[in-house]
Coordinates of C-alpha atoms in Angstrom, one line a residue:
Chain A
X1 CA 38.6 125.6 25.1
X2 CA 36.7 125.0 28.4
X3 CA 36.4 121.4 29.5
X4 CA 33.4 120.4 31.4
X5 CA 34.0 119.0 34.9
X6 CA 34.5 115.3 35.1
X7 CA 32.4 113.4 37.6
X8 CA 33.6 109.9 38.7
X9 CA 30.7 107.6 39.4
X10 CA 31.4 104.5 41.5
X11 CA 30.4 101.6 39.2
X12 CA 31.0 98.5 41.3
X13 CA 27.3 97.8 41.5
X14 CA 24.0 99.8 41.5
X15 CA 22.2 102.4 39.4
X16 CA 25.4 104.2 38.2
X17 CA 24.1 104.4 34.7
X18 CA 21.1 106.4 35.7
X19 CA 23.3 108.8 37.6
X20 CA 25.5 109.2 34.6
X21 CA 22.6 110.0 32.4
X22 CA 21.2 112.5 34.9
X23 CA 24.6 114.3 35.1
X24 CA 25.2 114.3 31.4
X25 CA 21.8 116.0 31.0
X26 CA 23.4 118.8 32.9
X27 CA 26.4 118.9 30.5
X28 CA 28.8 117.2 32.9
X29 CA 31.2 114.5 31.8
X30 CA 31.2 111.2 33.6
X31 CA 33.5 108.3 34.2
X32 CA 32.8 104.9 35.7
X33 CA 35.1 104.0 38.6
X34 CA 36.0 100.4 39.1
X35 CA 39.6 100.4 40.3
X36 CA 42.1 102.9 41.8
X37 CA 43.6 104.2 38.5
X38 CA 40.1 105.4 37.5
X39 CA 40.2 108.0 40.3
X40 CA 42.9 110.0 38.7
X41 CA 41.8 113.3 37.4
X42 CA 38.2 113.4 38.5
X43 CA 36.7 116.7 39.7
X44 CA 33.7 115.3 41.6
X45 CA 32.4 112.0 42.8
X46 CA 29.1 110.2 42.9
X47 CA 28.4 107.3 45.2
X48 CA 25.2 105.7 43.8
X49 CA 22.5 103.6 45.3
X50 CA 22.6 99.8 45.1
X51 CA 23.5 97.4 47.9
X52 CA 26.0 98.8 50.4
X53 CA 27.2 95.3 51.5
X54 CA 28.0 94.5 47.8
X55 CA 29.9 97.8 47.4
X56 CA 31.8 97.3 50.7
X57 CA 32.8 93.8 49.6
X58 CA 34.0 95.0 46.2
X59 CA 35.8 98.1 47.6
X60 CA 37.8 95.7 49.7
X61 CA 38.5 93.1 47.0
X62 CA 39.4 95.8 44.4
X63 CA 41.9 97.5 46.7
X64 CA 39.7 100.6 46.3
X65 CA 38.8 101.3 49.9
X66 CA 42.0 103.2 50.7
X67 CA 42.4 105.2 47.4
X68 CA 38.7 106.2 47.5
X69 CA 39.0 107.3 51.1
X70 CA 42.0 109.5 50.1
X71 CA 40.0 111.1 47.3
X72 CA 37.0 111.7 49.6
X73 CA 39.3 113.5 52.1
X74 CA 40.6 116.0 49.5
X75 CA 37.2 117.8 49.8
X76 CA 36.0 117.4 46.2
X77 CA 32.2 117.7 45.7
X78 CA 30.4 114.4 46.4
X79 CA 26.9 113.3 45.8
X80 CA 26.0 110.2 47.8
X81 CA 22.6 108.6 47.5
X82 CA 21.0 105.7 49.5
X83 CA 23.7 103.0 49.7
X84 CA 26.3 105.7 48.9
X85 CA 25.2 107.7 51.9
X86 CA 25.5 104.7 54.1
X87 CA 29.2 104.4 53.0
X88 CA 29.8 107.9 54.2
X89 CA 28.0 107.9 57.5
X90 CA 29.8 108.1 60.8
X91 CA 27.6 105.4 62.3
X92 CA 25.6 102.6 60.6
X93 CA 23.0 100.4 62.3
X94 CA 20.9 97.4 61.4
X95 CA 23.5 95.9 61.1
X96 CA 26.5 98.0 62.0
X97 CA 29.1 98.0 59.2
X98 CA 32.3 99.7 58.0
X99 CA 32.0 103.2 56.6
X100 CA 34.1 106.3 55.8
X101 CA 32.6 108.4 58.6
X102 CA 32.8 111.5 56.6
X103 CA 29.3 112.6 57.5
X104 CA 28.4 113.1 61.1
X105 CA 25.1 111.2 60.9
X106 CA 23.7 107.9 62.2
X107 CA 21.8 105.9 59.6
X108 CA 19.7 102.8 60.1
X109 CA 19.8 100.6 57.0
X110 CA 16.3 99.8 55.5
X111 CA 15.1 102.1 58.2
X112 CA 11.7 102.6 56.5
X113 CA 11.2 98.9 56.0
X114 CA 11.3 96.5 53.1
X115 CA 10.4 97.2 49.5
X116 CA 6.7 97.1 50.2
X117 CA 7.2 100.5 52.0
X118 CA 9.1 102.1 49.2
X119 CA 7.7 104.9 47.2
X120 CA 7.7 108.6 46.4
X121 CA 7.2 111.1 49.2
X122 CA 6.9 114.9 49.2
X123 CA 9.9 116.6 50.8
X124 CA 9.8 119.6 53.1
X125 CA 12.6 121.9 52.2
X126 CA 13.6 125.5 52.1
X127 CA 16.2 125.0 49.3
X128 CA 14.2 122.7 46.9
X129 CA 11.1 123.8 44.9
X130 CA 7.8 123.4 46.7
X131 CA 6.3 119.9 46.1
X132 CA 9.6 118.2 45.2
X133 CA 9.3 114.5 45.8
X134 CA 12.0 111.9 46.6
X135 CA 11.9 108.2 45.7
X136 CA 12.8 106.1 48.7
X137 CA 13.8 102.5 47.9
X138 CA 14.4 100.3 51.0
X139 CA 15.8 103.6 52.1
X140 CA 18.2 104.2 55.0
X141 CA 16.8 106.4 57.8
X142 CA 18.9 109.2 59.4
X143 CA 18.3 109.1 63.1
X144 CA 21.0 111.6 64.3
X145 CA 22.7 114.5 62.7
X146 CA 25.8 116.2 64.0
X147 CA 25.8 120.0 64.6
X148 CA 28.2 120.7 61.7
X149 CA 25.9 119.0 59.2
X150 CA 23.1 121.0 57.5
X151 CA 19.7 119.4 56.9
X152 CA 18.4 120.6 53.5
X153 CA 15.2 118.5 53.3
X154 CA 13.0 116.4 55.5
X155 CA 10.4 113.7 55.0
X156 CA 8.0 114.4 57.9
X157 CA 10.4 114.9 60.8
X158 CA 13.2 112.8 59.4
X159 CA 16.3 114.5 57.7
X160 CA 16.6 113.0 54.2
X161 CA 19.0 115.4 52.5
X162 CA 22.1 116.6 54.3
X163 CA 25.2 118.6 53.5
X164 CA 28.5 119.0 55.1
X165 CA 31.1 121.0 53.2
X166 CA 31.2 119.7 49.7
X167 CA 29.4 116.5 50.5
X168 CA 25.7 116.2 49.6
X169 CA 23.9 113.1 50.7
X170 CA 20.3 111.8 50.2
X171 CA 18.3 108.9 51.5
X172 CA 16.3 109.0 48.2
X173 CA 17.1 108.6 44.5
X174 CA 17.2 111.8 42.5
X175 CA 18.6 109.9 39.5
X176 CA 15.3 108.0 39.1
X177 CA 13.4 111.2 38.3
X178 CA 13.9 113.4 35.2
X179 CA 15.4 116.8 36.1
X180 CA 15.4 116.3 39.8
X181 CA 16.3 119.5 41.7
X182 CA 19.0 117.6 43.8
X183 CA 20.8 116.7 40.6
X184 CA 20.7 120.3 39.5
X185 CA 21.9 121.4 43.0
X186 CA 24.9 119.0 42.8
X187 CA 25.7 120.0 39.2
X188 CA 25.7 123.7 40.3
X189 CA 28.0 122.9 43.3
X190 CA 30.4 121.0 41.0
X191 CA 30.6 123.9 38.6
X192 CA 31.0 126.4 41.5
X193 CA 33.7 124.4 43.2
X194 CA 35.5 123.2 40.2
X195 CA 35.8 126.7 38.7
X196 CA 38.9 127.2 36.6
X197 CA 41.5 125.4 38.7
X198 CA 40.1 121.9 39.0
X199 CA 39.2 121.9 35.3
X200 CA 42.7 123.0 34.4
X201 CA 44.1 120.1 36.5
X202 CA 41.9 117.7 34.7
X203 CA 43.1 119.0 31.3
X204 CA 46.7 118.9 32.4
X205 CA 46.3 115.3 33.4
X206 CA 44.5 114.5 30.2
X207 CA 47.4 116.0 28.2
X208 CA 50.1 114.2 30.3
Chain B
X1 CA 25.8 115.0 25.0
X2 CA 22.2 114.8 26.2
X3 CA 21.1 111.3 26.8
X4 CA 17.4 110.7 27.3
X5 CA 16.6 110.1 30.9
X6 CA 16.5 106.3 31.6
X7 CA 13.3 106.3 33.5
X8 CA 10.8 108.3 31.5
X9 CA 7.2 107.8 30.9
X10 CA 6.4 104.2 30.0
X11 CA 3.0 103.2 28.5
X12 CA 0.8 101.5 31.1
X13 CA 2.9 102.4 34.1
X14 CA 1.9 105.2 36.6
X15 CA 4.6 107.6 37.6
X16 CA 4.6 106.0 41.1
X17 CA 5.0 102.4 39.7
X18 CA 7.8 103.7 37.5
X19 CA 9.9 105.0 40.3
X20 CA 9.2 102.6 43.1
X21 CA 9.0 99.3 41.2
X22 CA 11.4 99.9 38.4
X23 CA 13.5 102.0 40.8
X24 CA 13.9 99.0 43.0
X25 CA 15.0 96.8 40.2
X26 CA 17.4 99.5 39.0
X27 CA 19.3 99.3 42.3
X28 CA 20.2 95.6 41.5
X29 CA 22.0 96.5 38.2
X30 CA 25.6 95.4 37.9
X31 CA 24.9 92.8 40.6
X32 CA 24.4 89.1 41.1
X33 CA 21.2 87.6 42.5
X34 CA 21.8 84.2 44.0
X35 CA 19.5 81.2 44.6
X36 CA 19.6 80.1 48.3
X37 CA 17.7 77.3 50.1
X38 CA 18.5 78.2 53.7
X39 CA 19.7 81.0 56.0
X40 CA 23.3 79.7 56.0
X41 CA 23.5 79.9 52.2
X42 CA 21.9 83.3 52.3
X43 CA 24.6 84.6 54.6
X44 CA 27.4 83.1 52.4
X45 CA 25.8 84.9 49.4
X46 CA 25.6 88.2 51.2
X47 CA 29.2 88.0 52.4
X48 CA 30.3 87.2 48.8
X49 CA 28.6 90.4 47.6
X50 CA 25.3 89.2 46.2
X51 CA 23.0 92.2 45.6
X52 CA 19.9 90.1 46.5
X53 CA 19.0 86.5 47.2
X54 CA 16.3 84.3 45.7
X55 CA 14.8 82.1 48.5
X56 CA 13.5 78.7 47.3
X57 CA 13.2 75.2 48.6
X58 CA 15.2 73.4 46.0
X59 CA 17.6 74.9 43.4
X60 CA 16.5 74.2 39.8
X61 CA 19.0 71.4 39.4
X62 CA 17.3 69.5 42.3
X63 CA 13.8 70.4 41.0
X64 CA 14.9 68.7 37.8
X65 CA 16.3 65.7 39.6
X66 CA 13.4 65.1 42.0
X67 CA 10.5 65.8 39.6
X68 CA 7.0 66.2 40.9
X69 CA 5.1 69.5 41.3
X70 CA 7.4 72.4 42.4
X71 CA 5.5 75.1 44.4
X72 CA 6.3 78.3 46.3
X73 CA 8.5 77.8 49.3
X74 CA 7.5 77.2 53.0
X75 CA 6.9 80.6 54.6
X76 CA 9.1 79.6 57.5
X77 CA 12.0 79.1 55.3
X78 CA 11.5 82.5 53.6
X79 CA 11.2 84.3 56.9
X80 CA 14.3 82.6 58.2
X81 CA 16.2 84.0 55.2
X82 CA 14.7 87.5 55.6
X83 CA 16.0 87.5 59.2
X84 CA 19.5 86.2 58.2
X85 CA 20.4 88.9 55.7
X86 CA 20.1 92.7 55.1
X87 CA 20.0 92.5 51.3
X88 CA 16.7 92.2 49.3
X89 CA 15.0 88.8 49.5
X90 CA 13.1 87.6 46.4
X91 CA 11.0 84.4 46.1
X92 CA 9.3 82.5 43.4
X93 CA 5.6 81.7 42.6
X94 CA 4.2 79.4 40.0
X95 CA 3.1 81.0 36.7
X96 CA -0.4 82.3 37.2
X97 CA -0.6 81.5 40.9
X98 CA -1.7 84.9 42.2
X99 CA -2.6 83.5 45.7
X100 CA 1.0 82.4 46.3
X101 CA 1.9 86.0 45.2
X102 CA -0.5 87.5 47.6
X103 CA 1.1 85.5 50.4
X104 CA 4.6 86.6 49.4
X105 CA 3.5 90.2 49.3
X106 CA 1.9 89.9 52.8
X107 CA 5.3 88.5 54.0
X108 CA 7.0 91.6 52.5
X109 CA 9.2 89.7 50.1
X110 CA 11.1 92.5 48.2
X111 CA 10.4 91.1 44.7
X112 CA 8.4 88.2 43.3
X113 CA 9.6 85.9 40.5
X114 CA 6.7 84.5 38.5
X115 CA 8.9 81.6 37.4
X116 CA 8.8 78.8 34.9
X117 CA 11.2 76.9 37.2
X118 CA 8.1 76.0 39.3
X119 CA 5.3 74.0 37.9
X120 CA 2.8 76.3 36.2
X121 CA -0.6 76.8 37.9
X122 CA -2.4 78.4 35.0
X123 CA -1.9 77.5 31.4
X124 CA -3.9 80.5 30.1
X125 CA -3.2 83.5 32.3
X126 CA -0.1 84.8 34.0
X127 CA -0.6 86.9 37.1
X128 CA -2.0 90.4 36.8
X129 CA 1.0 92.0 38.3
X130 CA -0.4 95.6 38.2
X131 CA -2.6 94.9 41.3
X132 CA 0.4 94.2 43.5
X133 CA 2.6 96.8 45.1
X134 CA 5.6 94.4 45.1
X135 CA 7.7 94.4 41.9
X136 CA 7.7 91.3 39.8
X137 CA 10.4 89.8 37.6
X138 CA 9.4 87.4 34.8
X139 CA 11.3 85.3 32.3
X140 CA 11.3 85.7 28.5
X141 CA 12.6 84.0 25.4
X142 CA 12.1 86.8 23.0
X143 CA 10.8 90.4 22.7
X144 CA 7.1 89.4 22.4
X145 CA 7.2 87.4 25.7
X146 CA 9.1 90.3 27.4
X147 CA 6.6 92.9 26.3
X148 CA 3.6 90.7 27.3
X149 CA 5.0 90.4 30.8
X150 CA 5.7 94.1 31.0
X151 CA 2.2 94.9 29.8
X152 CA 1.0 92.6 32.7
X153 CA 3.1 94.8 35.0
X154 CA 6.5 93.1 35.3
X155 CA 9.1 95.6 36.5
X156 CA 12.0 93.5 35.5
X157 CA 12.7 91.0 32.7
X158 CA 15.2 88.2 32.7
X159 CA 16.0 85.6 30.1
X160 CA 14.6 82.2 30.9
X161 CA 17.6 80.3 29.8
X162 CA 17.3 76.7 30.8
X163 CA 17.5 76.6 34.6
X164 CA 19.3 73.9 36.5
X165 CA 21.4 72.7 33.5
X166 CA 24.7 74.7 34.1
X167 CA 24.5 75.3 30.4
X168 CA 24.4 78.9 29.2
X169 CA 23.4 78.2 25.6
X170 CA 19.6 78.9 26.1
X171 CA 20.2 82.2 28.0
X172 CA 22.4 83.3 25.1
X173 CA 19.8 82.3 22.6
X174 CA 17.1 84.3 24.5
X175 CA 19.2 87.4 25.0
X176 CA 20.3 87.5 21.4
X177 CA 16.7 87.0 20.2
X178 CA 15.6 89.9 22.5
X179 CA 18.3 92.3 21.5
X180 CA 18.1 91.6 17.8
X181 CA 14.3 92.0 17.8
X182 CA 14.7 95.3 19.5
X183 CA 17.1 96.4 16.8
X184 CA 14.7 95.3 14.1
X185 CA 12.1 97.8 15.3
X186 CA 14.4 100.7 14.5
X187 CA 13.1 102.8 11.6
X188 CA 9.8 101.0 11.3
X189 CA 6.9 103.3 10.3
X190 CA 3.6 103.5 12.1
X191 CA 1.9 100.8 10.0
X192 CA 4.8 98.4 10.5
X193 CA 4.8 99.0 14.2
X194 CA 1.1 98.4 14.4
X195 CA 1.5 95.1 12.6
X196 CA 4.3 94.1 14.9
X197 CA 2.2 95.0 18.0
X198 CA -0.6 92.7 16.7
X199 CA 1.9 90.0 16.1
X200 CA 3.4 90.3 19.5
X201 CA -0.1 90.7 21.2
X202 CA 0.8 93.9 23.0
X203 CA -0.3 97.6 22.7
X204 CA 1.3 99.5 19.8
X205 CA 2.4 102.3 22.1
X206 CA 4.6 99.8 24.0
X207 CA 6.3 98.6 20.8
X208 CA 6.7 102.2 19.6
X209 CA 8.4 103.1 22.9
X210 CA 10.9 100.2 22.4
X211 CA 11.4 101.1 18.8
X212 CA 12.3 104.7 19.8
X213 CA 14.3 104.0 23.0
X214 CA 16.0 100.8 21.6
X215 CA 15.8 99.0 24.9
X216 CA 13.2 97.5 27.2
X217 CA 11.4 100.0 29.5
X218 CA 12.4 97.9 32.5
X219 CA 15.7 96.5 33.7
X220 CA 16.8 93.5 31.6
X221 CA 18.6 90.8 33.5
X222 CA 19.8 87.3 32.6
X223 CA 19.1 83.9 34.2
X224 CA 19.2 80.2 33.4
X225 CA 22.3 78.1 33.1
X226 CA 25.0 80.6 34.3
X227 CA 27.7 78.5 36.0
X228 CA 31.0 80.4 35.7
X229 CA 32.4 84.0 35.9
X230 CA 32.9 83.9 32.1
X231 CA 29.2 82.9 31.6
X232 CA 28.1 85.8 33.7
X233 CA 30.4 88.2 31.8
X234 CA 29.2 86.8 28.5
X235 CA 25.5 87.6 29.4
X236 CA 26.6 91.1 30.5
X237 CA 28.4 91.7 27.2
X238 CA 25.3 90.5 25.3
X239 CA 23.3 93.2 27.0
X240 CA 22.2 91.9 30.4
X241 CA 22.3 94.5 33.2
X242 CA 22.7 92.0 36.0
X243 CA 22.6 88.2 36.4
X244 CA 20.7 85.6 38.4
X245 CA 22.7 82.5 39.4
X246 CA 20.7 79.5 40.4
X247 CA 22.2 76.1 40.8
X248 CA 25.6 77.3 39.6
X249 CA 26.9 78.4 42.9
X250 CA 25.7 76.0 45.6
X251 CA 26.0 73.0 43.3
X252 CA 29.7 73.7 42.8
X253 CA 32.7 72.5 44.7
X254 CA 33.5 75.8 46.5
X255 CA 30.4 77.9 46.6
X256 CA 32.0 80.8 48.6
X257 CA 34.8 81.3 46.2
X258 CA 32.7 80.9 43.1
X259 CA 30.1 83.3 44.4
X260 CA 32.8 86.0 45.0
X261 CA 34.3 85.3 41.6
X262 CA 31.0 85.7 39.8
X263 CA 30.3 89.0 41.7
X264 CA 33.6 90.4 40.5
X265 CA 33.1 89.1 37.0
X266 CA 29.8 91.1 36.7
X267 CA 31.5 94.3 37.8
X268 CA 34.4 93.8 35.5
X269 CA 32.6 92.1 32.7
X270 CA 34.6 93.8 30.0
X271 CA 38.0 93.2 31.5
X272 CA 39.5 89.8 30.6
X273 CA 42.4 90.3 33.0
X274 CA 40.1 90.3 36.0
X275 CA 38.1 87.5 34.5
X276 CA 41.3 85.4 34.3
X277 CA 42.2 86.2 37.9
X278 CA 38.8 85.3 39.3
X279 CA 38.5 82.1 37.2
X280 CA 41.6 80.5 38.7
X281 CA 41.3 77.6 41.1
X282 CA 37.5 77.7 41.5
X283 CA 37.2 74.0 41.9
X284 CA 34.6 71.8 40.3
X285 CA 31.7 73.7 38.5
X286 CA 28.3 72.1 38.7
X287 CA 27.9 69.2 36.3
X288 CA 26.2 70.5 33.2
X289 CA 23.5 69.0 31.0
X290 CA 23.6 69.1 27.2
X291 CA 20.3 70.8 26.2
X292 CA 19.9 68.5 23.2
X293 CA 19.6 65.4 25.5
X294 CA 16.7 67.0 27.3
X295 CA 13.3 65.7 26.2
X296 CA 10.8 68.5 25.3
X297 CA 8.7 67.9 28.5
X298 CA 11.8 68.5 30.7
X299 CA 12.6 71.9 29.2
X300 CA 11.4 74.6 31.6
X301 CA 11.7 77.5 29.2
X302 CA 8.7 76.4 27.2
X303 CA 6.4 77.1 30.2
X304 CA 4.5 80.4 29.9
X305 CA 3.7 82.1 26.7

């Protein structure tokens, strides 16, 4: 019996339920992460949108900052959107705040302005289907990208979807749209990376 | 398992409104929105982990105490709070007062609460929320009121509860009414749904949508009388996706500690062990009011229709 990969979705605050539904539509299993023991046995990770200050506060209070950092450094596939992307950035501005620094990017919080400036915008991309849109909600703006980080999509001149290794990060919210290509892209990366080995680990842990 | 996508087509909403207005409200899920009256309180709320603040001149408990006409806040005060924090800033307008709403939109407030806590400006019409780009949240006591507000363009619904009392009983009543009325729609045939829509004074397709999806088409939060971490967790277990806390925090003995406790309680709303931990040594809660001692004209939930 083949077990579907298990994606842990950080569930401290934010639209984690929408992410779970979007991933489940791709046949992946999901688990809500609220404390360190929840991290055991996950094959991939989603850091959802929400408020990054709320998530940072709770990561500290729950004693989750360290354990989550360890999991992030194992190189498992990660999808980070909006606030999730802010948590991974090397440098955060407006204001500056603590982050994991896993992605060599500089992000400016609410870099496109307040909610009045939120909306859907067409993305320019060589990897996503033509005409793909992204929903930007009080979105962070990427103002610098390191040389080892690939830009997969832009909104005008701004990078809005970037990848480094197994980490995929977006300024926008694929989970708000049905069948968004970024969700499909992440699901494919999870399946490719998880192959047999990771799934076998999960099963072994489930049996233990 | 294939679950239906949460944000699918909703009658009356354009695709753009769906993603940008409802999408904004969706980011607040699992969080606590706190009433604040100045920049200092806003900073305390943000540090405690609030996912947004509601800027207003007086918390509901004081509006109750002082009486008179309660209106939208001084723009200076709202701007001061916008400058003080990086999280979303919401503000209240009187029911039906679309000019107060136009002003808040021009100030780029992130979300507008057309609220029964302020003195209503229009007894016949609520604001046509469709013409605004800013998302609106509105209170409800039952499914009919929720759907009428959604039909007018509200992107988020909250229970009314009875604000400024520190008593959760009305919020519970409103959430239970809402959830049970949604369940009652299950299995109704077209004729019954049509009859229901007439009774609730909303388009049939909206009622049919709820009957099929078994939830509201917009995020469903709770407000009105939440004073403790256990109150917040209670509302979450009853089906709320986030909570508003008004007077409960800054009218208590130790606002900082209570704010943090309620934030954790909402994240771990199904874990009594965490709820015990966060409820210890919180100091004095706000003094509550027994709803039965409130004369009808002092009950805020009756405002709006």
